[in-house]
PDB file of C-alpha atoms in Angstrom:
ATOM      1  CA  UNK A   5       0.000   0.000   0.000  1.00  0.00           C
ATOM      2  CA  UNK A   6       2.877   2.732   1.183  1.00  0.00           C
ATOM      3  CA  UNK A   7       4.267   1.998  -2.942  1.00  0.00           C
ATOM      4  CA  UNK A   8       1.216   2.136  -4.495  1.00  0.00           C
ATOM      5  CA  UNK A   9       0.578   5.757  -2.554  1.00  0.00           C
ATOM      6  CA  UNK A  10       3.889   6.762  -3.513  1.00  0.00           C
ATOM      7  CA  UNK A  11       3.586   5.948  -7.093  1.00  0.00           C
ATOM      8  CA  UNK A  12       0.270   8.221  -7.094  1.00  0.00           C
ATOM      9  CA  UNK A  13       1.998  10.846  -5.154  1.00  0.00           C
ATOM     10  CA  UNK A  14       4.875  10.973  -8.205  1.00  0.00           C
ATOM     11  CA  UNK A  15       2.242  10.418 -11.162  1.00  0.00           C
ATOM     12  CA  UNK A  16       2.003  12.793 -13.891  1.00  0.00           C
ATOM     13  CA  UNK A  17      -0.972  11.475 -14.970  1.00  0.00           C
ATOM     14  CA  UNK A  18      -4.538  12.110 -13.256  1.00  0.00           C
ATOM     15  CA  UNK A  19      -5.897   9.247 -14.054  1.00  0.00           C
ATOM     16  CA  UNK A  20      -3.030   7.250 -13.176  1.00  0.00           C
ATOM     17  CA  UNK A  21      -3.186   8.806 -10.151  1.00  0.00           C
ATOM     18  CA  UNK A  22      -6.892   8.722  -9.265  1.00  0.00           C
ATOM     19  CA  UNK A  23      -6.225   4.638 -10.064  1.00  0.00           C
ATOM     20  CA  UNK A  24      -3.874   4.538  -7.579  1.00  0.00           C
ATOM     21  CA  UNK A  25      -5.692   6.195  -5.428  1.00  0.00           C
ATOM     22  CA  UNK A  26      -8.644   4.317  -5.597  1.00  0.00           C
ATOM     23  CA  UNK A  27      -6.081   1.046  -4.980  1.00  0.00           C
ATOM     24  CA  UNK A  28      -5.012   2.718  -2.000  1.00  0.00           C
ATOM     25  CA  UNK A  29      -8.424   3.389  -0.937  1.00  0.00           C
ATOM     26  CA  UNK A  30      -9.750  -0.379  -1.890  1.00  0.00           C
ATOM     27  CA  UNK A  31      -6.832  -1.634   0.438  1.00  0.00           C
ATOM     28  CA  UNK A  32      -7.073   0.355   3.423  1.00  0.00           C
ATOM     29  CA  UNK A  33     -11.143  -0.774   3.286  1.00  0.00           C
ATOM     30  CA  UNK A  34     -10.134  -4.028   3.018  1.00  0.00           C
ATOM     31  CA  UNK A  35      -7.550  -3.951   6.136  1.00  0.00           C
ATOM     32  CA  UNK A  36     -10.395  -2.313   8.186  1.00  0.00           C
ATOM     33  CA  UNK A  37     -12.829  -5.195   7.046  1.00  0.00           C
ATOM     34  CA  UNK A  38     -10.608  -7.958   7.978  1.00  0.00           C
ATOM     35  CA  UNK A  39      -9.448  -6.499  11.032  1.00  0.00           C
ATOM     36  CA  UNK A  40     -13.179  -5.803  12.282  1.00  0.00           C
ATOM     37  CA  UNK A  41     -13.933  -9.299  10.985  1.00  0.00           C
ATOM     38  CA  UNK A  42     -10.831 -10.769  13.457  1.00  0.00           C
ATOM     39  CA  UNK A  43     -12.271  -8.411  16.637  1.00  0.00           C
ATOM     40  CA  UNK A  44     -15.861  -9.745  15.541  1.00  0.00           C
ATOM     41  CA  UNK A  45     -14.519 -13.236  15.416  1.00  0.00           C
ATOM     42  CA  UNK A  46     -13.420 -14.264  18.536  1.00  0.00           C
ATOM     43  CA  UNK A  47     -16.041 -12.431  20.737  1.00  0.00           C
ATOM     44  CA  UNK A  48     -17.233 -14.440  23.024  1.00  0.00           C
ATOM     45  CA  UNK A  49     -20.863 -13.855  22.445  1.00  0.00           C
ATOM     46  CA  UNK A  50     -21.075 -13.929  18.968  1.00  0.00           C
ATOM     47  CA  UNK A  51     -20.766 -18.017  18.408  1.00  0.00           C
ATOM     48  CA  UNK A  52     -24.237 -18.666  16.822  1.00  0.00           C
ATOM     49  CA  UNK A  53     -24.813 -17.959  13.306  1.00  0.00           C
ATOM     50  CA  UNK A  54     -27.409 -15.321  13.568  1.00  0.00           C
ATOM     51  CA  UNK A  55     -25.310 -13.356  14.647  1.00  0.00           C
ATOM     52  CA  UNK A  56     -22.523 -14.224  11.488  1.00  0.00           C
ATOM     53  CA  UNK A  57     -25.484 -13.547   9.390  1.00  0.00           C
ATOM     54  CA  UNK A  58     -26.132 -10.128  10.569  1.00  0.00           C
ATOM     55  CA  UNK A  59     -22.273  -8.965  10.619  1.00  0.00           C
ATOM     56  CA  UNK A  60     -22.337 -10.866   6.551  1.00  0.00           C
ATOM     57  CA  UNK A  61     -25.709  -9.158   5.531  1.00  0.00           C
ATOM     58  CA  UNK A  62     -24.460  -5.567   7.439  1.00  0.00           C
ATOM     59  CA  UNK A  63     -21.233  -5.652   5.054  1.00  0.00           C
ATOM     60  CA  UNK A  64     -23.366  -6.875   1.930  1.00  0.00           C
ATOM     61  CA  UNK A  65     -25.849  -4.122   2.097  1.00  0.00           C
ATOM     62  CA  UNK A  66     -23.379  -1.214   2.206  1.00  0.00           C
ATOM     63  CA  UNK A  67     -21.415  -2.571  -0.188  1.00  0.00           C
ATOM     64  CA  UNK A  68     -23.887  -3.539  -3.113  1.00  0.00           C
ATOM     65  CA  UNK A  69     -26.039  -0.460  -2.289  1.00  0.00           C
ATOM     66  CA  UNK A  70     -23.073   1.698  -3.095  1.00  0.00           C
ATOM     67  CA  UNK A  71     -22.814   0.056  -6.199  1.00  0.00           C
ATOM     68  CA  UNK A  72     -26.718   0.124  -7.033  1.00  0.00           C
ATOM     69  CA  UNK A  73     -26.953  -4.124  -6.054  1.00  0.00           C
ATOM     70  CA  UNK A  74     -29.725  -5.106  -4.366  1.00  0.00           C
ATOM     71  CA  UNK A  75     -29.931  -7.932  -1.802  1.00  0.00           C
ATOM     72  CA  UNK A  76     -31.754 -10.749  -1.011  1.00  0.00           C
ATOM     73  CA  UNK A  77     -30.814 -12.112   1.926  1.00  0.00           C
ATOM     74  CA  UNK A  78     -32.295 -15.158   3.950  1.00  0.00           C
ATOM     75  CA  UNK A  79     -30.576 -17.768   6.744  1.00  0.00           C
ATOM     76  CA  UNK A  80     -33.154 -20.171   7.873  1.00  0.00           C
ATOM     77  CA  UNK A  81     -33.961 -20.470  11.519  1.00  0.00           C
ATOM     78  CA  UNK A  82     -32.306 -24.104  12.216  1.00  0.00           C
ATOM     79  CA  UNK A  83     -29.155 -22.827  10.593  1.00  0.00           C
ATOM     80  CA  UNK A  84     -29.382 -19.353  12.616  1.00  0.00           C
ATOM     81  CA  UNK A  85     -29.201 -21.691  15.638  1.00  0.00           C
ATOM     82  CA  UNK A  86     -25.753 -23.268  14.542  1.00  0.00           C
ATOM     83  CA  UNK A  87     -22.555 -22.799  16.396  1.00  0.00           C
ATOM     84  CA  UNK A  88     -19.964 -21.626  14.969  1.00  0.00           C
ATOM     85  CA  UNK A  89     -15.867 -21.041  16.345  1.00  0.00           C
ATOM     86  CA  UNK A  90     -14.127 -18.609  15.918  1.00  0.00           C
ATOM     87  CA  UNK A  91     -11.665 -19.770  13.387  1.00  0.00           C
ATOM     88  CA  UNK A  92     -14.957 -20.996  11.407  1.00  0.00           C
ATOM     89  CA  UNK A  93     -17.145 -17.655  11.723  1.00  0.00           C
ATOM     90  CA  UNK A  94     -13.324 -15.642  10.762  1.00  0.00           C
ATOM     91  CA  UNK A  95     -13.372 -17.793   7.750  1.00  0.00           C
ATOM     92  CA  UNK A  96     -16.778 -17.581   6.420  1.00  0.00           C
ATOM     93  CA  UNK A  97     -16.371 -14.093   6.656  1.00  0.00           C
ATOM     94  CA  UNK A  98     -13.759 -13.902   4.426  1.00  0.00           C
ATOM     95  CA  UNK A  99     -15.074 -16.157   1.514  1.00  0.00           C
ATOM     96  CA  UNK A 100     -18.328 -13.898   2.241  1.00  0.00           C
ATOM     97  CA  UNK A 101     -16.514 -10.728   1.451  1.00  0.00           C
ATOM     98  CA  UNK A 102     -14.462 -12.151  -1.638  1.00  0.00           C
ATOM     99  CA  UNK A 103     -17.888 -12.969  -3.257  1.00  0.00           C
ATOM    100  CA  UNK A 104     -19.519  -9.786  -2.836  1.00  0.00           C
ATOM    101  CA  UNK A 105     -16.848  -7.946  -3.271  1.00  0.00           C
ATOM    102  CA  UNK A 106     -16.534  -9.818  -6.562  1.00  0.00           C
ATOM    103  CA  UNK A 107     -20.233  -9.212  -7.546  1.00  0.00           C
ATOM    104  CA  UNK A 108     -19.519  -5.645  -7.296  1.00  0.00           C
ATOM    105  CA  UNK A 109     -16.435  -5.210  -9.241  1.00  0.00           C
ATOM    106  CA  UNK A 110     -17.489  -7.351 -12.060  1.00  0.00           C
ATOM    107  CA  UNK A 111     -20.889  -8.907 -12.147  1.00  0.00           C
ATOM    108  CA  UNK A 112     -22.771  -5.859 -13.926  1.00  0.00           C
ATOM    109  CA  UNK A 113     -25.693  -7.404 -12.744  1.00  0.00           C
ATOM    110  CA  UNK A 114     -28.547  -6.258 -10.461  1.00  0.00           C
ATOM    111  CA  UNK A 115     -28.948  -7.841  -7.449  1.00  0.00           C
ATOM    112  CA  UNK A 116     -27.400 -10.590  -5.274  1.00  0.00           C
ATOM    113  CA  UNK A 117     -28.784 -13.303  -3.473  1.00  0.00           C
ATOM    114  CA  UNK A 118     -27.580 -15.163   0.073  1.00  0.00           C
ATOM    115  CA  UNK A 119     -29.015 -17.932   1.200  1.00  0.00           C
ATOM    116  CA  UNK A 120     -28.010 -20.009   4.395  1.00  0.00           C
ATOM    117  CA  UNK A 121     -29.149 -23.149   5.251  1.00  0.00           C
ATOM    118  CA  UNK A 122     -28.564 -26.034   7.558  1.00  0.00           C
ATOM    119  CA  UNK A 123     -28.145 -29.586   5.685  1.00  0.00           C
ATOM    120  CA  UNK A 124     -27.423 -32.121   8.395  1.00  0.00           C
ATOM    121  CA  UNK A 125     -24.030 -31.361  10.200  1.00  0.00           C
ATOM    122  CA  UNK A 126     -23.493 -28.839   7.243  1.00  0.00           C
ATOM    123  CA  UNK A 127     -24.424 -25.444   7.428  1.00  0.00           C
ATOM    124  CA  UNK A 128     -24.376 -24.144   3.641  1.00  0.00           C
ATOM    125  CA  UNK A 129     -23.741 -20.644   2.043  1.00  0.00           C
ATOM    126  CA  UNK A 130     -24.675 -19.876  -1.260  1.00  0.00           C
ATOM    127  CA  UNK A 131     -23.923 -16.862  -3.161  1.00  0.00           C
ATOM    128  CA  UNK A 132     -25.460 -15.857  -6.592  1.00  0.00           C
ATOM    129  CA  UNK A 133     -25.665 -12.630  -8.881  1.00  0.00           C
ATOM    130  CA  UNK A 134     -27.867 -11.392 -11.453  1.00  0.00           C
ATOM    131  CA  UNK A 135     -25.295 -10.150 -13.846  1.00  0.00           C
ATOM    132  CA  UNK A 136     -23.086 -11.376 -17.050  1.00  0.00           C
ATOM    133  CA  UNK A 137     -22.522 -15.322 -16.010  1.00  0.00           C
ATOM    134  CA  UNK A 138     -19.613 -17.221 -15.521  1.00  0.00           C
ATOM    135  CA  UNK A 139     -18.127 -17.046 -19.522  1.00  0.00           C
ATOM    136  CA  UNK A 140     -17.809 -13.398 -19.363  1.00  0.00           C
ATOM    137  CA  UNK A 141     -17.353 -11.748 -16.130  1.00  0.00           C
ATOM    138  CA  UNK A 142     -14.004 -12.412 -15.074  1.00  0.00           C
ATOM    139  CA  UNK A 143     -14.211 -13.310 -11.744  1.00  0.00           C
ATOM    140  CA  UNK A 144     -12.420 -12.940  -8.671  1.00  0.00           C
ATOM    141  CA  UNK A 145      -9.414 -11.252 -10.436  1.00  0.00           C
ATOM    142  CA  UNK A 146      -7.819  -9.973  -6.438  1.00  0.00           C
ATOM    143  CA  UNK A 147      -4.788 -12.066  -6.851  1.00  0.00           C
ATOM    144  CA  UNK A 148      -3.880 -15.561  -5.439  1.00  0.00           C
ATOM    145  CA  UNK A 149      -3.938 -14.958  -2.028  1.00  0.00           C
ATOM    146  CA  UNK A 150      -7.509 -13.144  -2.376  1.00  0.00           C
ATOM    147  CA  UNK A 151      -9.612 -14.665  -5.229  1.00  0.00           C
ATOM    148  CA  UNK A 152     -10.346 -18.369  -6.278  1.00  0.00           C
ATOM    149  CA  UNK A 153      -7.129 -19.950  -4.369  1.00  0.00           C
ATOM    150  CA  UNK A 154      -8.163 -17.757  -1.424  1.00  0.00           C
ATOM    151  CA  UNK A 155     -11.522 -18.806  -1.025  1.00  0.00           C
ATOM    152  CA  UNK A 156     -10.513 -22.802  -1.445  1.00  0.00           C
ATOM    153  CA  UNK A 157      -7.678 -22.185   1.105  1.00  0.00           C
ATOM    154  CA  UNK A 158     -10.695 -20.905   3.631  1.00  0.00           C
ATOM    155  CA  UNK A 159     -12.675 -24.064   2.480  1.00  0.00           C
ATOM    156  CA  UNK A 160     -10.148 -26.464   3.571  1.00  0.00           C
ATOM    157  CA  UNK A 161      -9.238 -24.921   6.717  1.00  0.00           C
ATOM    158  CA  UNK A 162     -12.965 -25.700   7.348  1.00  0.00           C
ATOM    159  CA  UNK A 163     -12.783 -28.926   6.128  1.00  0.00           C
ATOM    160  CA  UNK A 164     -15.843 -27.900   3.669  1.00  0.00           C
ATOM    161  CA  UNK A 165     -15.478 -27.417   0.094  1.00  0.00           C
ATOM    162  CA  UNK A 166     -16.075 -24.458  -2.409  1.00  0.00           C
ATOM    163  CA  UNK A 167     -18.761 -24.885  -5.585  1.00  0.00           C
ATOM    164  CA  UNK A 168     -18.851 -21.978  -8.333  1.00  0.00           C
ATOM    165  CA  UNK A 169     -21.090 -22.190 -10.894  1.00  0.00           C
ATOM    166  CA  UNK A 170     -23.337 -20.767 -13.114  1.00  0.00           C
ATOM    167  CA  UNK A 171     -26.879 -19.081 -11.801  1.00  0.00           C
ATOM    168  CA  UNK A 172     -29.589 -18.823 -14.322  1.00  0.00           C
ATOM    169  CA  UNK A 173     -28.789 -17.833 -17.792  1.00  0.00           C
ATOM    170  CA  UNK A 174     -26.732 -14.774 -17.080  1.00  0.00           C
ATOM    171  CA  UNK A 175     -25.386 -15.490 -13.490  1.00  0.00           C
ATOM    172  CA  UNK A 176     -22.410 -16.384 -10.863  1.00  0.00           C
ATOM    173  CA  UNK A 177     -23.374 -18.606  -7.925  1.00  0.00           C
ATOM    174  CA  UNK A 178     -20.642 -19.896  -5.216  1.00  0.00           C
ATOM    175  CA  UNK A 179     -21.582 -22.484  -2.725  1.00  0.00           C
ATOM    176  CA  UNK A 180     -19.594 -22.543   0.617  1.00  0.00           C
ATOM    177  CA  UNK A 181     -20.283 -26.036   2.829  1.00  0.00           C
ATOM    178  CA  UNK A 182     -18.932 -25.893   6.179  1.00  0.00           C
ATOM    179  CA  UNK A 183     -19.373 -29.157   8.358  1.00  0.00           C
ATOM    180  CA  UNK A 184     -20.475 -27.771  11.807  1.00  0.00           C
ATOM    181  CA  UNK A 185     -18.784 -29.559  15.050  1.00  0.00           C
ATOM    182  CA  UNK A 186     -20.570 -31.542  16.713  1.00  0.00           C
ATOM    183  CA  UNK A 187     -19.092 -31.681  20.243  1.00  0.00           C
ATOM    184  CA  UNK A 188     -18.685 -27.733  20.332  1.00  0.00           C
ATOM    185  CA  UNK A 189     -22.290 -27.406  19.204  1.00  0.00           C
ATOM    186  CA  UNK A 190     -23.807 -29.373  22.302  1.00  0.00           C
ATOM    187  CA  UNK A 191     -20.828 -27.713  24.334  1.00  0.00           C
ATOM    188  CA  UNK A 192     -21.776 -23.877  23.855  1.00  0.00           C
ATOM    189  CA  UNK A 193     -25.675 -25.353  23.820  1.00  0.00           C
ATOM    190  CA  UNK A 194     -24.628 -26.643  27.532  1.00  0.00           C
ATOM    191  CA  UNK A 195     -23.143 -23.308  28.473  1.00  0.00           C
ATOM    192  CA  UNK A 196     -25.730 -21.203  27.042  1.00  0.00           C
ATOM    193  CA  UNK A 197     -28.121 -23.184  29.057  1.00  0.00           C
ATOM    194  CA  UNK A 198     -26.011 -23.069  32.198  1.00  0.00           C
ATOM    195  CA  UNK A 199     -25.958 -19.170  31.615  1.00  0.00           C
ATOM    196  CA  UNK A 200     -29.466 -18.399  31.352  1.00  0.00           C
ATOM    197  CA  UNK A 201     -30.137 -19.958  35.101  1.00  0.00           C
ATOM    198  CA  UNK A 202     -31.393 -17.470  36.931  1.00  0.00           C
ATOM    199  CA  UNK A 203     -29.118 -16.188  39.527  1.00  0.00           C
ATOM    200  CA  UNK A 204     -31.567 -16.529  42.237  1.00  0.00           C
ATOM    201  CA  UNK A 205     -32.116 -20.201  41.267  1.00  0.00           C
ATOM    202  CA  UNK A 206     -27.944 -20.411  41.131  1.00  0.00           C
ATOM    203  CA  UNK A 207     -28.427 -19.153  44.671  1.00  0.00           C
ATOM    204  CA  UNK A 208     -31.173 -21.153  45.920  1.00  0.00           C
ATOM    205  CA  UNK A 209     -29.492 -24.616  44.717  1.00  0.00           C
ATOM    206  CA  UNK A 210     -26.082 -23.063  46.317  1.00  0.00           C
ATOM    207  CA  UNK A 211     -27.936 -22.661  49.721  1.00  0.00           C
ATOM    208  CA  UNK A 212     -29.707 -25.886  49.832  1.00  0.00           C
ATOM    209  CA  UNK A 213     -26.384 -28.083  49.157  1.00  0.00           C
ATOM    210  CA  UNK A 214     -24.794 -25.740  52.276  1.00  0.00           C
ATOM    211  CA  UNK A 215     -27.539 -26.795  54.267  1.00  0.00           C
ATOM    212  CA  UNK A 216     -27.564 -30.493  53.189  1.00  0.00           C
ATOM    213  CA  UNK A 217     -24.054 -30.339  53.994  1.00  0.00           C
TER     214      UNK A 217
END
């Protein structure tokens, strides 16, 4: 980023240097997003996927909406209920972002559509656009580290997989599958549970062992 700003900074050339710019500008978003996705993360509150789905459809809707997208977005109620750790909700995030950020750069298209679903262990994130299909629009062109090899690195750290595909006649859809784990699931679903004891009944039980004692 510090090269890229110098570059503009020596540029002759206004639109050279409004590109440049705008890189510089694209970057330091994208270093805020990741870093708020890290902080967002590993709270300790935040292990369900409702609350993934709100942070995903939060970023979505600024995004496409400054690029005249509209959104669709849906997450079922069994797989709002999923738990989800920290490494996993960090890297759904980050698949999420590629693809939207993708459907904005390059899908010319309308609208975009999430959907999230629960299929068995697997909770499932799929990701389509309304715009020139798969033939012709060039996707994910952010490099290695942030486009297609990117997104299957994510995939594998999840031990899911990554499905991109066409959508309609004149779409992009990618499919994230990320197997949920089992043991943290009923884990967090035991401390939840333990949690939302009252304290008075915490209290009650506490005084009643003393006085069995």
């Amino acid at each position: 980023m510090a090269l890229t700003s110098e570059l503009a900074r020596l540029s002759g050339d206004e639109p050279s240097r409004a590109a440049a710019l705008e890189q510089v500008a694209g970057l330091a978003r994208e270093m805020i997003g990741s870093v708020g996705d890290l902080v967002f993360a590993i709270g300790p509150r935040q292990d369900d996927a409702m609350s993934l789905a709100l942070r995903m459809r939060t970023f979505a809707t600024e995004a496409l909406s400054a690029a005249g997208l509209r959104l669709d977005f849906e997450a079922t109620e069994e797989a709002a209920r999923a738990r989800l750790d920290p490494e996993q909700r960090r890297q759904v995030l980050g698949v999420f972002r590629e693809v939207v950020n993708n459907a904005v750069k390059h899908s010319g298209g309308t609208s975009v559509t999430v959907r999230m679903r629960l299929e068995g262990p697997v909770l499932v994130l799929a990701v389509s656009d309304v715009g020139r299909g798969v033939a012709n629009s060039r996707p994910f062109e952010s490099g290695q580290r942030h486009g297609i090899a990117g997104m299957q690195w994510r995939a594998q750290v999840l031990g899911g997989r990554l499905e991109m595909g066409p959508a309609g006649e004149k779409g992009l859809k990618v499919t994230l599958h990320v197997p949920l784990r089992r043991n943290l699931n009923k884990r967090l679903e035991a401390r939840r549970r333990k949690q939302q004891a009252s304290p008075g009944q915490a209290g009650s039980c506490a005084s009643s062992e003393r006085g069995a004692r």
